[in-house]
PDB file of C-alpha atoms in Angstrom:
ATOM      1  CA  UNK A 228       0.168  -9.965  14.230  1.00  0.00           C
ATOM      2  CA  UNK A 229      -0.812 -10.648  11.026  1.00  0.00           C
ATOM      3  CA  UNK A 230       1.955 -11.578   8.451  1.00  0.00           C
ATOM      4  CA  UNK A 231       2.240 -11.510   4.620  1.00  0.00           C
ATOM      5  CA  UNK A 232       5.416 -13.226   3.100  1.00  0.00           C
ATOM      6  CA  UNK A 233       6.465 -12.301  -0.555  1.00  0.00           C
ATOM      7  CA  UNK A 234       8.827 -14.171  -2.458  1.00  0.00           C
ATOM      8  CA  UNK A 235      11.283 -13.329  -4.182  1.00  0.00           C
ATOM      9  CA  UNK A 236      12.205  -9.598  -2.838  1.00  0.00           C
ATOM     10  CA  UNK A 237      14.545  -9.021  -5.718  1.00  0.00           C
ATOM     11  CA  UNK A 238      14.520 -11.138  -8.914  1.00  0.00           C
ATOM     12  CA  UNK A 239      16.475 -10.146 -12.788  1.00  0.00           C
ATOM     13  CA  UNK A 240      15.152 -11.602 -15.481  1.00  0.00           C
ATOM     14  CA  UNK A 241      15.749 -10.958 -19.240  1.00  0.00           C
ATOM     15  CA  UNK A 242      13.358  -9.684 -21.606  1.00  0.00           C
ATOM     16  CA  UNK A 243      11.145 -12.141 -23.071  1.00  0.00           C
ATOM     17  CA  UNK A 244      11.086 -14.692 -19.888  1.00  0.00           C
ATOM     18  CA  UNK A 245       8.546 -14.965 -17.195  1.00  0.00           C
ATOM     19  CA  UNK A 246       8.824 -14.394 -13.414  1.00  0.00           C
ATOM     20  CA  UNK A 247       6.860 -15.815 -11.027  1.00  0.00           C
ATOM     21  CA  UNK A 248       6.090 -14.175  -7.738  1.00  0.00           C
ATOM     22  CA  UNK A 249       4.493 -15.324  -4.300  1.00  0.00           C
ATOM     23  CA  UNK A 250       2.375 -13.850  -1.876  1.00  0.00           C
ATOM     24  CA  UNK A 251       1.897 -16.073   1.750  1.00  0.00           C
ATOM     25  CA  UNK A 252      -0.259 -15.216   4.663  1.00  0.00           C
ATOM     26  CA  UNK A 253       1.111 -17.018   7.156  1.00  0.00           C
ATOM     27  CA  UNK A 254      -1.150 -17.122  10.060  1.00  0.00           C
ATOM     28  CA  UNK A 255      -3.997 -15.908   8.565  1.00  0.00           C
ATOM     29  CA  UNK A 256      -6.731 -17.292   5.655  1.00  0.00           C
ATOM     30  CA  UNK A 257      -6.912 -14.841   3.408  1.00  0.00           C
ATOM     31  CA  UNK A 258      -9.770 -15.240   0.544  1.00  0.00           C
ATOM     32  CA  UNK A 259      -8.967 -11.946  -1.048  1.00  0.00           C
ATOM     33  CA  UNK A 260      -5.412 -10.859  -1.844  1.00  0.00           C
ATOM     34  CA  UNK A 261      -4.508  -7.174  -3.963  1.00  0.00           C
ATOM     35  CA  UNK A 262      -1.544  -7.040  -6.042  1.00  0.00           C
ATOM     36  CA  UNK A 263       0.412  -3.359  -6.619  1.00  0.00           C
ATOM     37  CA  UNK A 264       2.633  -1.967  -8.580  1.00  0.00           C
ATOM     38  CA  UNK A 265       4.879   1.221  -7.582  1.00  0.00           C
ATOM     39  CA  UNK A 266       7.241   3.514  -9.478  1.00  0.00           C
ATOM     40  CA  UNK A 267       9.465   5.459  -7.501  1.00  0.00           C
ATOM     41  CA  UNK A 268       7.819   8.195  -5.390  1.00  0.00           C
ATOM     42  CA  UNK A 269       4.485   6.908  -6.923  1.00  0.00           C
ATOM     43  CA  UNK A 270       1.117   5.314  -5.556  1.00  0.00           C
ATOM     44  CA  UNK A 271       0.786   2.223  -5.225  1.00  0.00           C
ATOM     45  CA  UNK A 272      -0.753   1.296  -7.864  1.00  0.00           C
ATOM     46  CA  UNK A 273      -3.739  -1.274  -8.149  1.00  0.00           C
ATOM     47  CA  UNK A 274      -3.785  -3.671 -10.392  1.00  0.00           C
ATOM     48  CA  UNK A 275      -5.893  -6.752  -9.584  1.00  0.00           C
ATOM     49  CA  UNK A 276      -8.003  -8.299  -6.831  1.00  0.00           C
ATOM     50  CA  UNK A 277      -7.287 -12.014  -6.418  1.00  0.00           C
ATOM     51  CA  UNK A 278     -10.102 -13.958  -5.091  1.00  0.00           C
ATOM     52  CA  UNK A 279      -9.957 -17.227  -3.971  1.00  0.00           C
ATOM     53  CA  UNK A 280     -11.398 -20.246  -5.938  1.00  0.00           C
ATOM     54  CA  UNK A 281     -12.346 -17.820  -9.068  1.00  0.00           C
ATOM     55  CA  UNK A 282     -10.613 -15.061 -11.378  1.00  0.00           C
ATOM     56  CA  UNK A 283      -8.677 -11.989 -10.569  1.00  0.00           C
ATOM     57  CA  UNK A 284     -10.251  -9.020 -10.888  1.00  0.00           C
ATOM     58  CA  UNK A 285      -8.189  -6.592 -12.776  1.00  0.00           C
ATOM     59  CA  UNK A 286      -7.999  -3.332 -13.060  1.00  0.00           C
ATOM     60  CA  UNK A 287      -9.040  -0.889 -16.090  1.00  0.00           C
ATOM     61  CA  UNK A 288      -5.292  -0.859 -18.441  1.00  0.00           C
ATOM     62  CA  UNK A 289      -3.941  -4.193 -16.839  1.00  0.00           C
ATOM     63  CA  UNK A 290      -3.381  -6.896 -19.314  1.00  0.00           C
ATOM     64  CA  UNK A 291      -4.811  -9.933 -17.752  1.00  0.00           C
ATOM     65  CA  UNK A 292      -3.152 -12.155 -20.355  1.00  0.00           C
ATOM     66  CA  UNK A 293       0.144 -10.566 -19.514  1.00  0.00           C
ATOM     67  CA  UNK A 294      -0.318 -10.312 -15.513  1.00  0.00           C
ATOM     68  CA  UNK A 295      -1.782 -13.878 -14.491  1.00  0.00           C
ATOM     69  CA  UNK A 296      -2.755 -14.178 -11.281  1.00  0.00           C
ATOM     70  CA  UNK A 297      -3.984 -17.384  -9.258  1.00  0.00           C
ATOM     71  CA  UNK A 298      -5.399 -17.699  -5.985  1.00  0.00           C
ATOM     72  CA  UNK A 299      -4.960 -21.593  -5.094  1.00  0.00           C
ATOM     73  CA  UNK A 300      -6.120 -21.902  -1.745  1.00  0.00           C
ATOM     74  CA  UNK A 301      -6.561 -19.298   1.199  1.00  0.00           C
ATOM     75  CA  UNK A 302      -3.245 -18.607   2.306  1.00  0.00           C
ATOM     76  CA  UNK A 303      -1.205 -18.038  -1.605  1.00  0.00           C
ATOM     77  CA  UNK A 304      -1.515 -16.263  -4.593  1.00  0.00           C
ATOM     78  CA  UNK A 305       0.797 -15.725  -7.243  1.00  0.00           C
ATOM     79  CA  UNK A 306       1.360 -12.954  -9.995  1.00  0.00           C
ATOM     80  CA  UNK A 307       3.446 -14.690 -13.263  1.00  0.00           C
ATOM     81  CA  UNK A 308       4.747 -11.445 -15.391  1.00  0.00           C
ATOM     82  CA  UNK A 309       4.572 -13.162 -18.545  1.00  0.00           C
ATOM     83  CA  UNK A 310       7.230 -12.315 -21.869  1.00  0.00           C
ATOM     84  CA  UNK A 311       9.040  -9.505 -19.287  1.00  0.00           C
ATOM     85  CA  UNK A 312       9.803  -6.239 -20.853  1.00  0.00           C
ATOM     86  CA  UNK A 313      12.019  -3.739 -19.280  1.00  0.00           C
ATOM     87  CA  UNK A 314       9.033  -1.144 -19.024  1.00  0.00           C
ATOM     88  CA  UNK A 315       7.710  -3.911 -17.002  1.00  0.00           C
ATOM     89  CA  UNK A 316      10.365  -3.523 -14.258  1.00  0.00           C
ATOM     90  CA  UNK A 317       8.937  -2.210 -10.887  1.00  0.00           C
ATOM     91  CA  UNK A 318       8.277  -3.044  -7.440  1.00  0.00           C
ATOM     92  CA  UNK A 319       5.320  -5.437  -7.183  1.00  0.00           C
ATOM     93  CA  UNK A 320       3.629  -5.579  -3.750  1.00  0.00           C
ATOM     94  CA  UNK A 321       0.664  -7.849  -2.680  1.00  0.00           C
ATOM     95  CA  UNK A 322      -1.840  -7.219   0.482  1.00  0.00           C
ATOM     96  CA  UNK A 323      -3.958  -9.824   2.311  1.00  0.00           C
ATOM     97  CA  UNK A 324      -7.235  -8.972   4.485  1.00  0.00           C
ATOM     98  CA  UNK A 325      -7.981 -11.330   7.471  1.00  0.00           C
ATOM     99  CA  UNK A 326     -11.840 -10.708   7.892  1.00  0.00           C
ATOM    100  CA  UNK A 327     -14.414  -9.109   5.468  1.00  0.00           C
ATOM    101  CA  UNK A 328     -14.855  -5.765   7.320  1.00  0.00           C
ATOM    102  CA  UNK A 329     -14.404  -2.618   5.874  1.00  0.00           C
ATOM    103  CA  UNK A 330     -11.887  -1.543   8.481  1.00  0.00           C
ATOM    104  CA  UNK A 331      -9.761  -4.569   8.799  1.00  0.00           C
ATOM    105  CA  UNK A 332      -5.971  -3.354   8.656  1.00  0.00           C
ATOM    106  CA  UNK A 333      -4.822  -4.442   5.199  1.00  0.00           C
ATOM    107  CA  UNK A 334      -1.172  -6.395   5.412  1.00  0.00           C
ATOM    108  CA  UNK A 335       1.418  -6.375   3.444  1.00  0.00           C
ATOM    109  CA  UNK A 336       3.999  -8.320   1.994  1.00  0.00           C
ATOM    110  CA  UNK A 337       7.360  -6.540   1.770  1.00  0.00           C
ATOM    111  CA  UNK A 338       7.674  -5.914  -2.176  1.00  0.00           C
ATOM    112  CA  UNK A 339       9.496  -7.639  -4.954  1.00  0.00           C
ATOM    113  CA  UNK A 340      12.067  -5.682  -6.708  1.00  0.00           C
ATOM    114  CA  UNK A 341      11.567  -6.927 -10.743  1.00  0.00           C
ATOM    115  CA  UNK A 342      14.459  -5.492 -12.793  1.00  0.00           C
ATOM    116  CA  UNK A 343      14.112  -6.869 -16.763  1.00  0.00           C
ATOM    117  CA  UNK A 344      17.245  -6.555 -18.862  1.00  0.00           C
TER     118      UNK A 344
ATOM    119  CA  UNK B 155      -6.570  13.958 -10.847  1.00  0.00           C
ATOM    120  CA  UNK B 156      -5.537  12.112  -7.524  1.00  0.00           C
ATOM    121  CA  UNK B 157      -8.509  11.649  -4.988  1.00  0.00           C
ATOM    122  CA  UNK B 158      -6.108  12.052  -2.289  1.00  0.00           C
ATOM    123  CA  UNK B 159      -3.615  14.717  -2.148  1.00  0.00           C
ATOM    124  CA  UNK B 160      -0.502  14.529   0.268  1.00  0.00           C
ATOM    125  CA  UNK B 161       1.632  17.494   1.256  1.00  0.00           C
ATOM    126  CA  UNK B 162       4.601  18.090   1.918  1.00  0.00           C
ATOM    127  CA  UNK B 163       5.685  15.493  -0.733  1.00  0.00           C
ATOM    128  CA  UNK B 164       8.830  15.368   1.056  1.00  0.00           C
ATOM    129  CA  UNK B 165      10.919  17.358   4.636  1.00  0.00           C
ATOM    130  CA  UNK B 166      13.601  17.141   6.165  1.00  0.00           C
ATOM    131  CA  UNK B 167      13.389  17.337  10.141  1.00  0.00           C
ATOM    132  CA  UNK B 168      16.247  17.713  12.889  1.00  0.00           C
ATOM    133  CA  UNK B 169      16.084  13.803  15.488  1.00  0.00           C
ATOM    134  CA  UNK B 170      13.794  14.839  18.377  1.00  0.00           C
ATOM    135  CA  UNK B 171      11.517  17.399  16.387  1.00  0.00           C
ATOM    136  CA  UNK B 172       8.024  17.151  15.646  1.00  0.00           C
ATOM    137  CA  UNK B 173       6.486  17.285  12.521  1.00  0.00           C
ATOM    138  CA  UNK B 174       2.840  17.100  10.761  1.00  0.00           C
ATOM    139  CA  UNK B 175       2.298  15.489   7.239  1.00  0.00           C
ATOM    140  CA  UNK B 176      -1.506  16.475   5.525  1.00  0.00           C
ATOM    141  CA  UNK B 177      -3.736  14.830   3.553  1.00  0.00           C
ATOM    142  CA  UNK B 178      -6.472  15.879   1.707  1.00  0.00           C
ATOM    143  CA  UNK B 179      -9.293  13.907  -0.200  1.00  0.00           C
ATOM    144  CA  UNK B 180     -12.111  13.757  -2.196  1.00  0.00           C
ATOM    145  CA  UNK B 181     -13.415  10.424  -1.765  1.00  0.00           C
ATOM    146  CA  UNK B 182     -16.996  10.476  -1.738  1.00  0.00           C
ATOM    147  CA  UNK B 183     -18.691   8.216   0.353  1.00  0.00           C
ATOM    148  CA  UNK B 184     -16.087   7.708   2.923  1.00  0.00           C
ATOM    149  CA  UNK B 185     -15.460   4.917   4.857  1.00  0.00           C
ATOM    150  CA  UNK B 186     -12.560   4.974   6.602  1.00  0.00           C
ATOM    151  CA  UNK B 187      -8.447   6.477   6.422  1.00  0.00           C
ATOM    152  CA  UNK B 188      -5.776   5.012   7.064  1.00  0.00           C
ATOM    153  CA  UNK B 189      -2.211   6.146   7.492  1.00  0.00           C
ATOM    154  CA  UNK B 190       0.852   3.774   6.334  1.00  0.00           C
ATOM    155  CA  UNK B 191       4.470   3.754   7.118  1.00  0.00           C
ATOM    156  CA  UNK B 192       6.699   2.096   4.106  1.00  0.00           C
ATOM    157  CA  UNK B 193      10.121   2.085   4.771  1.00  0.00           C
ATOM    158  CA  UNK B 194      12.590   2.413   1.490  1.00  0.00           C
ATOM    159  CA  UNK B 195      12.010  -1.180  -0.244  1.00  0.00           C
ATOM    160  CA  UNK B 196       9.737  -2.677   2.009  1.00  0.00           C
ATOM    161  CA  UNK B 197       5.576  -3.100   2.014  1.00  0.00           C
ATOM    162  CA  UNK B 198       4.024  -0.742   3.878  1.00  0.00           C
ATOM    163  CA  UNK B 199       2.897  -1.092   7.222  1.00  0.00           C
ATOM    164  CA  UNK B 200      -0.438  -0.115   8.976  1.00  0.00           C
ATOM    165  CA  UNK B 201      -0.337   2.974  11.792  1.00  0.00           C
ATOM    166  CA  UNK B 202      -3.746   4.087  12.292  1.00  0.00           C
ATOM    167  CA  UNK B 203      -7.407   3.414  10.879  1.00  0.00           C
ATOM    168  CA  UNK B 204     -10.011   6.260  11.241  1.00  0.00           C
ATOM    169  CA  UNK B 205     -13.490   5.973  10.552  1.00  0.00           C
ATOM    170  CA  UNK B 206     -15.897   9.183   9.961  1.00  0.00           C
ATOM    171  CA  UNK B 207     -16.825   8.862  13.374  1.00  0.00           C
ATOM    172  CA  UNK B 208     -13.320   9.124  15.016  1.00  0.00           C
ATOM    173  CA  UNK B 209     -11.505  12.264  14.710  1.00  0.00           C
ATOM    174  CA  UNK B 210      -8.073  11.181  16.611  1.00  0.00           C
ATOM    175  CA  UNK B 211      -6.609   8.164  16.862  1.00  0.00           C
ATOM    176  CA  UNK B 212      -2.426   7.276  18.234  1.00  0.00           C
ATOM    177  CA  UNK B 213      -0.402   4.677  17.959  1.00  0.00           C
ATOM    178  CA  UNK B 214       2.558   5.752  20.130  1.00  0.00           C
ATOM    179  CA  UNK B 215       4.504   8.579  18.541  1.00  0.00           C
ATOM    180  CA  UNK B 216       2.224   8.883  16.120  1.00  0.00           C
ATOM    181  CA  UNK B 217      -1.345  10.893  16.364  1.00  0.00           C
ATOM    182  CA  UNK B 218      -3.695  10.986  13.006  1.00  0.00           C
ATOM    183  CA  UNK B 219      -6.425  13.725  13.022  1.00  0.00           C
ATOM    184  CA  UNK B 220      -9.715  13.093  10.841  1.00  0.00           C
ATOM    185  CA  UNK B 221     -12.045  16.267   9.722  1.00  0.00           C
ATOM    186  CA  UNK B 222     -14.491  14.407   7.983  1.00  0.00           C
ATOM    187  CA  UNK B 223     -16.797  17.321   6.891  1.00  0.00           C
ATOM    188  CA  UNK B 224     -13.112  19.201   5.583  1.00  0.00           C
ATOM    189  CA  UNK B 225     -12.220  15.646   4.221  1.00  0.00           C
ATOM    190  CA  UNK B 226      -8.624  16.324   5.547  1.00  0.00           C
ATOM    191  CA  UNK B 227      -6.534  14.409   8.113  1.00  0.00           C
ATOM    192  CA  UNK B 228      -2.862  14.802   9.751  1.00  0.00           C
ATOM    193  CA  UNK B 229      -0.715  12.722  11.251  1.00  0.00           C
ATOM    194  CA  UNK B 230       1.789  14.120  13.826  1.00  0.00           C
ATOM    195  CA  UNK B 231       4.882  12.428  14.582  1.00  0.00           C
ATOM    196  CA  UNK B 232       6.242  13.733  18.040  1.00  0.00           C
ATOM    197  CA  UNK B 233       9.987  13.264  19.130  1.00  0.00           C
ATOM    198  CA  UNK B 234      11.210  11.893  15.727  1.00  0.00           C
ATOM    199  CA  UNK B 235      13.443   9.164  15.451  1.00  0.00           C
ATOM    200  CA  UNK B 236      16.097   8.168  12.848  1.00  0.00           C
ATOM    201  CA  UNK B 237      13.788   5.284  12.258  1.00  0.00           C
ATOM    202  CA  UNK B 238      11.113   7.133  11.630  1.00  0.00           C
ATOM    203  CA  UNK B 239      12.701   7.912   8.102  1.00  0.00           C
ATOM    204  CA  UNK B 240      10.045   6.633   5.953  1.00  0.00           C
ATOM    205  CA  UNK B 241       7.447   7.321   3.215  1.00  0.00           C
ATOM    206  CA  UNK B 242       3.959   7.612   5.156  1.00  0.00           C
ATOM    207  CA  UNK B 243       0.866   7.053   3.141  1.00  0.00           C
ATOM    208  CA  UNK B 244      -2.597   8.210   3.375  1.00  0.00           C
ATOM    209  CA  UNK B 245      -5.345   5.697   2.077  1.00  0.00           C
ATOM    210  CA  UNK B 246      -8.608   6.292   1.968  1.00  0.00           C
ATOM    211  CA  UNK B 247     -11.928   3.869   1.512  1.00  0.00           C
ATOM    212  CA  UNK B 248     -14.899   4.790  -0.499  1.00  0.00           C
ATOM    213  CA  UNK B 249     -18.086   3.267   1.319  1.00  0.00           C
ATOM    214  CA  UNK B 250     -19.748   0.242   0.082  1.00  0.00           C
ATOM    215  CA  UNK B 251     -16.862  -1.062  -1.673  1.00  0.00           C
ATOM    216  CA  UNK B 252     -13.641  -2.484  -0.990  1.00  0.00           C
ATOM    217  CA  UNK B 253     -11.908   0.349  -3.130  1.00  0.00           C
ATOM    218  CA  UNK B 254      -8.592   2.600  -1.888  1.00  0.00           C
ATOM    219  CA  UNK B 255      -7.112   5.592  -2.828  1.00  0.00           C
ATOM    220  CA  UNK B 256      -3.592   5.904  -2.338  1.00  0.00           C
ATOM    221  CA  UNK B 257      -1.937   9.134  -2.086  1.00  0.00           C
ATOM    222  CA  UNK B 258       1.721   9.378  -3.258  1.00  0.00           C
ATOM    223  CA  UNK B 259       3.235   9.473   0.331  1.00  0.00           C
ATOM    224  CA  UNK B 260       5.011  11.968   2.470  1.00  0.00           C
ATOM    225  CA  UNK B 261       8.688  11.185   2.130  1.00  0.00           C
ATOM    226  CA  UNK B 262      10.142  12.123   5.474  1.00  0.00           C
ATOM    227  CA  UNK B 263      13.865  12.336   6.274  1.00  0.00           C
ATOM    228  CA  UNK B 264      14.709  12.493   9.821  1.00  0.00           C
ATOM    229  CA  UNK B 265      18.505  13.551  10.610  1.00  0.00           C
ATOM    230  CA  UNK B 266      20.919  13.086  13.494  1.00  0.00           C
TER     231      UNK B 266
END
């Protein structure tokens, strides 16, 4: 099946640096890629839409200059947490779709635990 | 307010019981739902995808339910396992878009 490698799962960092995190599909191009955030017994949380070959789409309250997100080529994108705060610590999940369709089974990548000190 | 509602939030069931999580939703046009397992820590992980047309759909122990016209689904997990300890989440798809709704999970203990 389908599989969607994120890297690191935990990373500490202290306030003020940046953190850079990795989302793979590994046997699967993937031109559109989601990143999340989730607070403990929360939603998952949307916060952009990476697209391949152009700019994330972010979502209404995300700070696109402190969130940046690039989408290289068809199998990685990355989410850089820029100047960390400790509000900012979270889980951060990404998800990759293998075809267009409305009903193709979104995958996941397994999280990455941020804590900022 | 959430457009999809998940109850219980959490239970507690006995290894070998059965047990039914809900979830209600508002999300107006649907597309499809689709029911996640995420295990403590991890991403979550895909169990079932329901359009409106389907209105049952398994995936070995587990059995979703769609009412399209009550906007509600279940999903029934039959001879639980310690495994099956998990946070299951209900997502639904607004038609014509590429939009979910996440509800905030059903946090299921299963005990020996």
């Amino acid at each position: 099946g389908a599989v969607v490698s994120q890297h690191p799962s935990r990373v500490i960092c202290k306030s003020g640096t940046s953190v850079k995190i990795e989302c793979r599909s590994l046997d699967f191009q993937a031109t559109t890629m989601f990143w999340y955030r989730q607070f403990p017994k929360q939603s998952l949380m949307l916060m952009a839409t990476s697209n391949e070959g152009s700019k994330a789409t972010y979502e209404q309250g995300v700070e696109k200059d402190k969130f940046l997100i690039n989408h290289a080529s068809l199998t990685l994108s990355t989410l850089t947490v820029t100047s960390a705060h400790p509000e900012d610590s979270s889980f951060y999940i990404c998800s990759a779709k293998n075809d267009g369709t409305l009903v193709s089974p979104l995958h996941f990548g397994n999280g990455t635990r941020l804590t900022v000190t | 307010k959430n457009q999809v509602e998940q109850s219980p939030q959490s239970l507690i069931i006995l290894e070998g019981k059965n047990c039914t999580l809900q979830c209600n939703y508002t999300v107006s046009p649907f597309s499809n739902l689709r029911w996640y397992k995420q295990d403590t820590g991890r991403g979550p992980v895909s169990l079932t995808i329901m359009t409106f047309s389907e209105n049952t759909k398994s995936n070995g122990r587990y059995t979703a339910t769609l009412d399209a016209d009550t906007k509600q689904s279940s999903l029934h997990i039959t001879a639980s396992q310690l495994s099956d300890s998990a946070s299951y989440i209900c997502v639904v798809s607004a038609y014509g878009n590429n939009r979910l709704a996440f509800g905030k999970g059903n946090q299921v203990v299963v005990i020996p």
